[in-house]
PDB file of C-alpha atoms in Angstrom:
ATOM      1  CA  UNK X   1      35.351 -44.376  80.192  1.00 90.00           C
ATOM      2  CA  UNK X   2      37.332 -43.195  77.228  1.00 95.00           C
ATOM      3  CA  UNK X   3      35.165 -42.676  74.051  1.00 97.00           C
ATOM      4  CA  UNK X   4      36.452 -42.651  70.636  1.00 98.00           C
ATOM      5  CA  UNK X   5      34.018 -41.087  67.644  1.00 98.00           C
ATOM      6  CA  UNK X   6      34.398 -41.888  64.230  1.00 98.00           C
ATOM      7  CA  UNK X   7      32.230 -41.154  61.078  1.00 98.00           C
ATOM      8  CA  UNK X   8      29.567 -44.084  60.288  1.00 98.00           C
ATOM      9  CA  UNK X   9      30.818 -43.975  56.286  1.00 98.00           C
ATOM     10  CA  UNK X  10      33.112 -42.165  53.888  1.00 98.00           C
ATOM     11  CA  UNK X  11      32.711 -42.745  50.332  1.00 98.00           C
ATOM     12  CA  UNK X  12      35.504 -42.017  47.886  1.00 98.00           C
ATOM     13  CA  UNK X  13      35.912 -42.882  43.875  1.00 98.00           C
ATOM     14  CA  UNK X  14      38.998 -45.101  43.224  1.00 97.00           C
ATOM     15  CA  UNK X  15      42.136 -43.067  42.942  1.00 97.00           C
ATOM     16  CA  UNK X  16      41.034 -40.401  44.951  1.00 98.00           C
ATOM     17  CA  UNK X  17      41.849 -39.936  49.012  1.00 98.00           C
ATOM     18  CA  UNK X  18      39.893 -40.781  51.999  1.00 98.00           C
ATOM     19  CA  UNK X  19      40.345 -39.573  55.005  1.00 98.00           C
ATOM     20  CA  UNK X  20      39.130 -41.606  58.092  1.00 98.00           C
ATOM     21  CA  UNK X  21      38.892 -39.467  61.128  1.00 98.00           C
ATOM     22  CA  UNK X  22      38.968 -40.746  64.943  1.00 98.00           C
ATOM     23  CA  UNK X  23      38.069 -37.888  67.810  1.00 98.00           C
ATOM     24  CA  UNK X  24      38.635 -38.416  71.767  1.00 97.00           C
ATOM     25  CA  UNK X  25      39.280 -36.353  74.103  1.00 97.00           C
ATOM     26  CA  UNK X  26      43.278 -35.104  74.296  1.00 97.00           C
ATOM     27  CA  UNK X  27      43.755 -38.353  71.413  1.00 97.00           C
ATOM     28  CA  UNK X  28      47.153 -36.167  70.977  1.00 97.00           C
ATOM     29  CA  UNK X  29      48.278 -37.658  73.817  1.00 96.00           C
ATOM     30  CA  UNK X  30      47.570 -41.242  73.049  1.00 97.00           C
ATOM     31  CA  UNK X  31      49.552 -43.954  70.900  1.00 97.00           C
ATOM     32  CA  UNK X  32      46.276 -44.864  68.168  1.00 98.00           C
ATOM     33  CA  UNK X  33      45.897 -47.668  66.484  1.00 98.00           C
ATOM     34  CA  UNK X  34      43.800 -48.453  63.019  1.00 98.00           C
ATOM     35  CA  UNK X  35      42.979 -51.626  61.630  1.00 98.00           C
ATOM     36  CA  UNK X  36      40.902 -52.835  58.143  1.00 98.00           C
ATOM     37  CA  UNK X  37      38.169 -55.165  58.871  1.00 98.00           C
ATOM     38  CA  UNK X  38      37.194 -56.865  55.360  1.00 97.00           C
ATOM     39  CA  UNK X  39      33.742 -58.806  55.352  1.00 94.00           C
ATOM     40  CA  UNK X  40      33.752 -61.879  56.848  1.00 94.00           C
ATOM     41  CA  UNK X  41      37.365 -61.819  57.873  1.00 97.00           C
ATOM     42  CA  UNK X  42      39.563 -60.624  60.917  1.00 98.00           C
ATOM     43  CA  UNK X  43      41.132 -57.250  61.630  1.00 98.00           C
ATOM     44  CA  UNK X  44      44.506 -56.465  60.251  1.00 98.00           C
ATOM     45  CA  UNK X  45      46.518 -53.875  62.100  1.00 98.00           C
ATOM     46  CA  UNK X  46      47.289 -50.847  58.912  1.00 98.00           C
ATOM     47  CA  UNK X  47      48.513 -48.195  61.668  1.00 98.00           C
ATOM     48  CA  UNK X  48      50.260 -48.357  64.905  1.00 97.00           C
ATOM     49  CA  UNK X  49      51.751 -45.585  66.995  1.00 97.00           C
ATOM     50  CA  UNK X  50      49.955 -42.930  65.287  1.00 97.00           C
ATOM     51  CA  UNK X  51      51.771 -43.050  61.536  1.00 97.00           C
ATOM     52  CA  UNK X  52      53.750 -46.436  61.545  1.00 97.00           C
ATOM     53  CA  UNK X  53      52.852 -49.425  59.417  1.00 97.00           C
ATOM     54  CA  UNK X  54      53.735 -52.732  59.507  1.00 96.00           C
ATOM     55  CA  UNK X  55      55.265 -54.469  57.031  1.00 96.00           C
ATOM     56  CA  UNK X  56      53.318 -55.639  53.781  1.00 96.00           C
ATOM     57  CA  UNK X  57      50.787 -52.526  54.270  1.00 98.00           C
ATOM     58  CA  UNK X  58      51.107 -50.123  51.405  1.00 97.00           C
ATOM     59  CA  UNK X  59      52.191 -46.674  51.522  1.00 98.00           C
ATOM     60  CA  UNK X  60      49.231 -45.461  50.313  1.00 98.00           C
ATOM     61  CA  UNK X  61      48.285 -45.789  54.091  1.00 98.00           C
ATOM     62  CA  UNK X  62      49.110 -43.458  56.579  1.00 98.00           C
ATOM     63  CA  UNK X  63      47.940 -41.649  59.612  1.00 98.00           C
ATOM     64  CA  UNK X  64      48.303 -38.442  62.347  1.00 98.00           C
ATOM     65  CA  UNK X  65      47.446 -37.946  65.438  1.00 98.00           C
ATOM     66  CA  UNK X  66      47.110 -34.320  67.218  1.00 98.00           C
ATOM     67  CA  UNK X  67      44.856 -32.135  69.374  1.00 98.00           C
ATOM     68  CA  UNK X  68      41.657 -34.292  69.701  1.00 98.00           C
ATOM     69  CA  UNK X  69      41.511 -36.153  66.635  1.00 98.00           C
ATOM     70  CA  UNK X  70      43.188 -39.088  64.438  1.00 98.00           C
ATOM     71  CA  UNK X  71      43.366 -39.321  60.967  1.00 98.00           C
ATOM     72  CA  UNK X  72      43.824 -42.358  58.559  1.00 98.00           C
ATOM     73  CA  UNK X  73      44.521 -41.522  55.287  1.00 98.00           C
ATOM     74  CA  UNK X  74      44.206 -43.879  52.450  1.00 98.00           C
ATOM     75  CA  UNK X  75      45.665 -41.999  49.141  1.00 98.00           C
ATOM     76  CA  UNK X  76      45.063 -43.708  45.115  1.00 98.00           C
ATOM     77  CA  UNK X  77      41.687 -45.365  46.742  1.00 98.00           C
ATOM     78  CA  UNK X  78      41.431 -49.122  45.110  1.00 97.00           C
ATOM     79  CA  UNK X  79      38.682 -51.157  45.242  1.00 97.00           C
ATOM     80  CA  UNK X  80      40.401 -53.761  47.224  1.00 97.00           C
ATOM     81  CA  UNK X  81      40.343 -51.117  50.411  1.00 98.00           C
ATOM     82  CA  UNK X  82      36.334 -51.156  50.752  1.00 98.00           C
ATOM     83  CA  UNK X  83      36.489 -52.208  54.250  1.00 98.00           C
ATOM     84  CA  UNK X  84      35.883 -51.128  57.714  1.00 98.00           C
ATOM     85  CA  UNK X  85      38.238 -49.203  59.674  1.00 98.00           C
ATOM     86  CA  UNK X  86      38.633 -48.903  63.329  1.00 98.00           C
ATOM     87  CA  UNK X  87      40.716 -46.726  65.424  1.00 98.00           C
ATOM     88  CA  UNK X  88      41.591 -47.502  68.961  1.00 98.00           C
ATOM     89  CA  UNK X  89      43.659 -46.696  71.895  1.00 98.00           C
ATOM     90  CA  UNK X  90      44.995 -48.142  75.126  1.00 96.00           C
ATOM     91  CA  UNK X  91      43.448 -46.018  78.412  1.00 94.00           C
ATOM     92  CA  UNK X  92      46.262 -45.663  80.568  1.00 92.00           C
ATOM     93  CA  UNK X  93      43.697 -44.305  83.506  1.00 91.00           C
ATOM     94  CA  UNK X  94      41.606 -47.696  83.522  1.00 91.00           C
ATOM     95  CA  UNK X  95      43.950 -49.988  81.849  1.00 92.00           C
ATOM     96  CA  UNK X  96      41.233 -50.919  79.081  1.00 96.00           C
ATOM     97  CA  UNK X  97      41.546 -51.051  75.419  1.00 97.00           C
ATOM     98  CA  UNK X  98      39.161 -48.851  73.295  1.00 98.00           C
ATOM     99  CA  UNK X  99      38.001 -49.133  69.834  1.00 98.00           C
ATOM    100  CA  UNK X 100      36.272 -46.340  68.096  1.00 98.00           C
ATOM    101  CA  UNK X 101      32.671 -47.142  66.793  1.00 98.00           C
ATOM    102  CA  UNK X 102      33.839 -48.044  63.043  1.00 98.00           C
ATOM    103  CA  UNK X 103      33.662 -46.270  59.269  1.00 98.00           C
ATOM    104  CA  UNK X 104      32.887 -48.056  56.499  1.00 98.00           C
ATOM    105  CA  UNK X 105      34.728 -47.293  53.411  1.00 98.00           C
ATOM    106  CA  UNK X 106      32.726 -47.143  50.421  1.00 98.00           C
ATOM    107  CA  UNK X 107      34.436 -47.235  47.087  1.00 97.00           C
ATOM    108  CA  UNK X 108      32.380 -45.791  44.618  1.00 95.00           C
TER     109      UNK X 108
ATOM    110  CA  UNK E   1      54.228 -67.358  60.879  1.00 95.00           C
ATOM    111  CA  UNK E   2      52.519 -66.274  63.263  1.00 97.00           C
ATOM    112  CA  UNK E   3      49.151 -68.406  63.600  1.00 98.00           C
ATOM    113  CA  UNK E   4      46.154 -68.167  66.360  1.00 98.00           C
ATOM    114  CA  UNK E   5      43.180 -70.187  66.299  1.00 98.00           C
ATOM    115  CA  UNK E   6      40.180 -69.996  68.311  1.00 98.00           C
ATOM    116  CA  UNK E   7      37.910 -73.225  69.430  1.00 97.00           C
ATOM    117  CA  UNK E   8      34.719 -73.587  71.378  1.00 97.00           C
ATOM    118  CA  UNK E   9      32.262 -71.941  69.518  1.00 96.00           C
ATOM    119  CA  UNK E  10      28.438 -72.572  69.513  1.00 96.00           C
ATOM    120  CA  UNK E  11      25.036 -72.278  70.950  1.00 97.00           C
ATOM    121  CA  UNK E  12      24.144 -72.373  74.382  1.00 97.00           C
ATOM    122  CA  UNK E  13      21.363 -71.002  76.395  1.00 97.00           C
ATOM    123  CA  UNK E  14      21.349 -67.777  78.536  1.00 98.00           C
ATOM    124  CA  UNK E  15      22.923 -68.138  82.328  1.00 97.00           C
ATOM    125  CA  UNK E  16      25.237 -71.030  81.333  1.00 98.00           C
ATOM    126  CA  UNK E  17      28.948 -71.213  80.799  1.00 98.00           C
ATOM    127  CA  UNK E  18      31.042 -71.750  78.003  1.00 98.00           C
ATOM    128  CA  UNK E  19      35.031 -71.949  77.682  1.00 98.00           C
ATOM    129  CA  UNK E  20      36.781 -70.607  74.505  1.00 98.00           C
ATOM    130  CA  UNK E  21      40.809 -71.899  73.387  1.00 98.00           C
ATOM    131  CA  UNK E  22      43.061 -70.088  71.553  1.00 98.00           C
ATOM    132  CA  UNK E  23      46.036 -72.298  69.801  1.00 98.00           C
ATOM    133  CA  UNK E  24      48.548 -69.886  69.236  1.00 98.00           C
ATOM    134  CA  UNK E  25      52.027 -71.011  66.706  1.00 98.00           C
ATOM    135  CA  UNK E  26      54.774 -69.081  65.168  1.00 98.00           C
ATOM    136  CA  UNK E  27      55.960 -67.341  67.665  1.00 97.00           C
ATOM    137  CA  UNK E  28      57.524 -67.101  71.855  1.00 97.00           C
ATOM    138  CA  UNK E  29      53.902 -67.718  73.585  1.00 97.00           C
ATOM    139  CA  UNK E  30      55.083 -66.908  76.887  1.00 96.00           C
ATOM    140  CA  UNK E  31      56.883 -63.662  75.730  1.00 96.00           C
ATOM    141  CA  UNK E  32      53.375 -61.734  74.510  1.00 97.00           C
ATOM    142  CA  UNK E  33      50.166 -60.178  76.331  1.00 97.00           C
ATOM    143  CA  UNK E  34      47.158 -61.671  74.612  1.00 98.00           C
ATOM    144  CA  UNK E  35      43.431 -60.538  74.555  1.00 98.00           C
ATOM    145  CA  UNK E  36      40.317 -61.522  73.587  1.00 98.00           C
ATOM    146  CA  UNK E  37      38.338 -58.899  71.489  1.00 98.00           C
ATOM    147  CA  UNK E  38      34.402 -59.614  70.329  1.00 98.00           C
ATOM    148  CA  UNK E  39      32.521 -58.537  67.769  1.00 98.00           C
ATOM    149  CA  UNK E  40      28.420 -58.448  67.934  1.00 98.00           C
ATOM    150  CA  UNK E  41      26.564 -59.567  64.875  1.00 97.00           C
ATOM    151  CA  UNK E  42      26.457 -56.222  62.430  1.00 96.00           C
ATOM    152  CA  UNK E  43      28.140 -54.090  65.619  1.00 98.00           C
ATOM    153  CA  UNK E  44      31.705 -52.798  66.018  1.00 98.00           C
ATOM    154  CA  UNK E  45      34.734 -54.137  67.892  1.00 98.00           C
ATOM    155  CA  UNK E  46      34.558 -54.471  71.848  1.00 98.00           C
ATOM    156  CA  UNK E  47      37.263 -55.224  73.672  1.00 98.00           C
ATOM    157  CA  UNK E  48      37.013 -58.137  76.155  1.00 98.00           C
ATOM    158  CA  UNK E  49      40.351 -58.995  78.581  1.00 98.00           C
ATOM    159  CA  UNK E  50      43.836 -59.052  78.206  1.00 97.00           C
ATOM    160  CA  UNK E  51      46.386 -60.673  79.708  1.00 97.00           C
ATOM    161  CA  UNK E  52      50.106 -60.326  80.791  1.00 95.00           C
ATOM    162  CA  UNK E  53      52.589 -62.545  79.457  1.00 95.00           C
ATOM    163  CA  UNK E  54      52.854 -64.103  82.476  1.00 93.00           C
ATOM    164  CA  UNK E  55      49.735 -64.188  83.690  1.00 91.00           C
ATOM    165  CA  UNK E  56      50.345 -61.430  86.102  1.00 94.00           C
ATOM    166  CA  UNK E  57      48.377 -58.896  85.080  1.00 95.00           C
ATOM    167  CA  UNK E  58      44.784 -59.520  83.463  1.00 97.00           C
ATOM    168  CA  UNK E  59      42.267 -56.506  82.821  1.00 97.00           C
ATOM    169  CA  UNK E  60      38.484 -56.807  81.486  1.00 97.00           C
ATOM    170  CA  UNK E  61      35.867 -54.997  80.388  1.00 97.00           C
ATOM    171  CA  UNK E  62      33.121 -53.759  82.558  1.00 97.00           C
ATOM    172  CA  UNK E  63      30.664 -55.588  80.272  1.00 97.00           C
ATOM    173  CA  UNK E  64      32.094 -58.900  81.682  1.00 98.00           C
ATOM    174  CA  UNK E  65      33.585 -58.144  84.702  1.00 97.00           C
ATOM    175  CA  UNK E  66      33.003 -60.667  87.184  1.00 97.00           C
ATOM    176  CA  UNK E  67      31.591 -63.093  84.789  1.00 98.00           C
ATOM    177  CA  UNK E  68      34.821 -63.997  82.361  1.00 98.00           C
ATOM    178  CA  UNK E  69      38.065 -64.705  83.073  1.00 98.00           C
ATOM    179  CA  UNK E  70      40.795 -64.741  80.876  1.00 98.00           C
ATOM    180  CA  UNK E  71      43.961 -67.641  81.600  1.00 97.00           C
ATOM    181  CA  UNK E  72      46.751 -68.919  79.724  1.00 97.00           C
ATOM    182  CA  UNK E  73      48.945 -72.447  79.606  1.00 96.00           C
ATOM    183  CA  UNK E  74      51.944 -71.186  78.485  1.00 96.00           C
ATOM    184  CA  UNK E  75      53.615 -74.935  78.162  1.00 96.00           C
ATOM    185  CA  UNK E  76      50.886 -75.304  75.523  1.00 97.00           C
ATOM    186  CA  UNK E  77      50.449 -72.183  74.301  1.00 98.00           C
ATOM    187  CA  UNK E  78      47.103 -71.994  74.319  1.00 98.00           C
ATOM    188  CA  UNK E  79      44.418 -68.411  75.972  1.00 98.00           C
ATOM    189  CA  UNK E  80      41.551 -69.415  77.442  1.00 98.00           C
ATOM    190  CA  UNK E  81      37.981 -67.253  78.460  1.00 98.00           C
ATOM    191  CA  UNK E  82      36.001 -68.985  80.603  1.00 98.00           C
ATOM    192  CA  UNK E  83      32.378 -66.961  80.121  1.00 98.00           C
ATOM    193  CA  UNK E  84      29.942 -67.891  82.883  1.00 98.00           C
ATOM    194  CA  UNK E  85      25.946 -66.711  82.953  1.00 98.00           C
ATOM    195  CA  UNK E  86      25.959 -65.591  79.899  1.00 98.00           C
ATOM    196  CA  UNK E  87      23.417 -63.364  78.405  1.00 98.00           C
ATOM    197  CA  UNK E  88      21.904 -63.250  74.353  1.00 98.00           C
ATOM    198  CA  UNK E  89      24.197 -59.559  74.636  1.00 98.00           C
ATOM    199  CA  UNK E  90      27.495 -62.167  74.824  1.00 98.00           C
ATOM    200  CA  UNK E  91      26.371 -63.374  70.973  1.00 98.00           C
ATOM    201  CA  UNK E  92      28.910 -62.525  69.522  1.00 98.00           C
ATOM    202  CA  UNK E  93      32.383 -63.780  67.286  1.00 98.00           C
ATOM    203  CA  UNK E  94      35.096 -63.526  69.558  1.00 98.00           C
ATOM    204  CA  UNK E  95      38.559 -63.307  68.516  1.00 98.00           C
ATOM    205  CA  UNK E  96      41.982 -63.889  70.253  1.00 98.00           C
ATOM    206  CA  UNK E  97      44.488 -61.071  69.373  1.00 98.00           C
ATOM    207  CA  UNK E  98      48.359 -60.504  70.374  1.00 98.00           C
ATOM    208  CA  UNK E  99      49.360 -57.668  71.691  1.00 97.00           C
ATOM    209  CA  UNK E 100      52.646 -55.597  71.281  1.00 94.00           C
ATOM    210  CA  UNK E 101      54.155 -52.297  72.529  1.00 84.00           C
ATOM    211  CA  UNK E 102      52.172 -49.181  72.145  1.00 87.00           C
ATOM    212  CA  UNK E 103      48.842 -51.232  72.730  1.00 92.00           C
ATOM    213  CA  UNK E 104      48.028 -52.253  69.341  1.00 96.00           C
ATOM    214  CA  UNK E 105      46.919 -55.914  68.205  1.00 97.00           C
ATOM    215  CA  UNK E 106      49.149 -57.405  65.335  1.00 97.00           C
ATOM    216  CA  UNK E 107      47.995 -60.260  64.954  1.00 98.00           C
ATOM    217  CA  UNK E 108      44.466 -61.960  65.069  1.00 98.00           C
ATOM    218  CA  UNK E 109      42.816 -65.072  64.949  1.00 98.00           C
ATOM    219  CA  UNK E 110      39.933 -65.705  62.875  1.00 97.00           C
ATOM    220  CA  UNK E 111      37.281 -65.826  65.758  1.00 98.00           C
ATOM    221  CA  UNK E 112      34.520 -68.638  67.140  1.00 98.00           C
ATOM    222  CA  UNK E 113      31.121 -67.840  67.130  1.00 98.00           C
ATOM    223  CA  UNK E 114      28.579 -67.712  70.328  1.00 98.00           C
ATOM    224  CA  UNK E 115      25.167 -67.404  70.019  1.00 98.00           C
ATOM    225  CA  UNK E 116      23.287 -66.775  73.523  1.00 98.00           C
ATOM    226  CA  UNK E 117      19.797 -68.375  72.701  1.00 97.00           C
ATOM    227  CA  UNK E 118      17.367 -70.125  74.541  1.00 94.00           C
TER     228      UNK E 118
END
């Protein structure tokens, strides 16, 4: 099954940049997904098809896709974006949805 | 707007069954492909089943395989799961999640808890 590996934690001072990074194997080829999972609450979708966002998410988010890794980028860090991110793909070779394993932002 | 709300929540003991709804509003039910997604206590998201707007075409994990299955009432616009012998490793909040091109989930619901405990 397709495997998608992301950092446990990235810790970033407010107004600085994180970068969230997703590897699989050929992700290149794959449309990836992010979402921001706040405490207690339900994912929200920040990314879809690699770099688009959907309406009412800041541009301070963004995200590429090449090679074997995905990046979410999160530039002028806030407080408000302590959360926990997850990539994740649709496997076109088993039909399944995968989610990578998570990485908790940690504004410092 | 868009609005989906999960029922059926709870406690029940390991090898029985338990059936989860999904109230969906705000949008053309029978035009999406819906999943369920689930989410173990301090663990990351799993994906569970999805389902074809029609009810054609349903996929699930290998985790529940042959033990959930995922339906829809499209005059009420309301997913179901149907989990039978369940196990504690099914405690988990489970959310219902619409799907749209690409693969991605736009919209969730809040999630109902389940807690497999004897």
């Amino acid at each position: 099954s397709y495997v998608l590996t992301q950092p446990p934690s990235v810790s970033v001072a407010p107004g600085e940049t994180a970068k969230i990074t997703c590897g699989g194997n050929n992700i290149g080829s794959k449309s990836v997904h992010w979402y921001q999972q706040r405490p207690g609450q339900a994912p929200v979708l920040v990314i879809y098809y690699d770099t688009d966002r959907p309406s009412g998410i800041p541009e301070r988010f963004s995200g590429s896709n090449s090679g074997n890794t995905a990046t979410l980028t999160i530039s002028r860090v806030e407080a408000g974006d302590e959360a926990d991110y997850y990539c994740q793909v649709w496997d076109s070779n088993s039909d399944h949805y995968v989610f990578g394993t998570g990485t908790k932002v940690t504004v410092l | 707007q868009v609005r989906l709300v999960e029922s059926g929540g709870g406690v029940v003991q390991p090898g029985r069954s338990l059936r989860l709804s999904c109230a969906a509003s705000g949008f053309t039910f029978s035009s999406y492909t819906l999943h369920w997604v689930r989410q173990a206590p301090g663990k990351g998201l799993e994906w569970v089943a999805v389902l074809s707007f029609d009810g054609s075409h349903k996929y699930y994990a290998d985790s529940v395989k042959g033990r959930f299955t995922i339906s829809r009432d499209n005059s009420k616009n309301t997913l179901y799961l149907q989990m039978n012998s369940l196990t504690a490793e099914d405690t988990a909040v489970y959310f219902c999640a619409r799907g749209i091109s690409g693969g991605s989930f736009d919209n969730w619901g809040q999630g109902t808890l389940i807690t497999v405990s004897s």
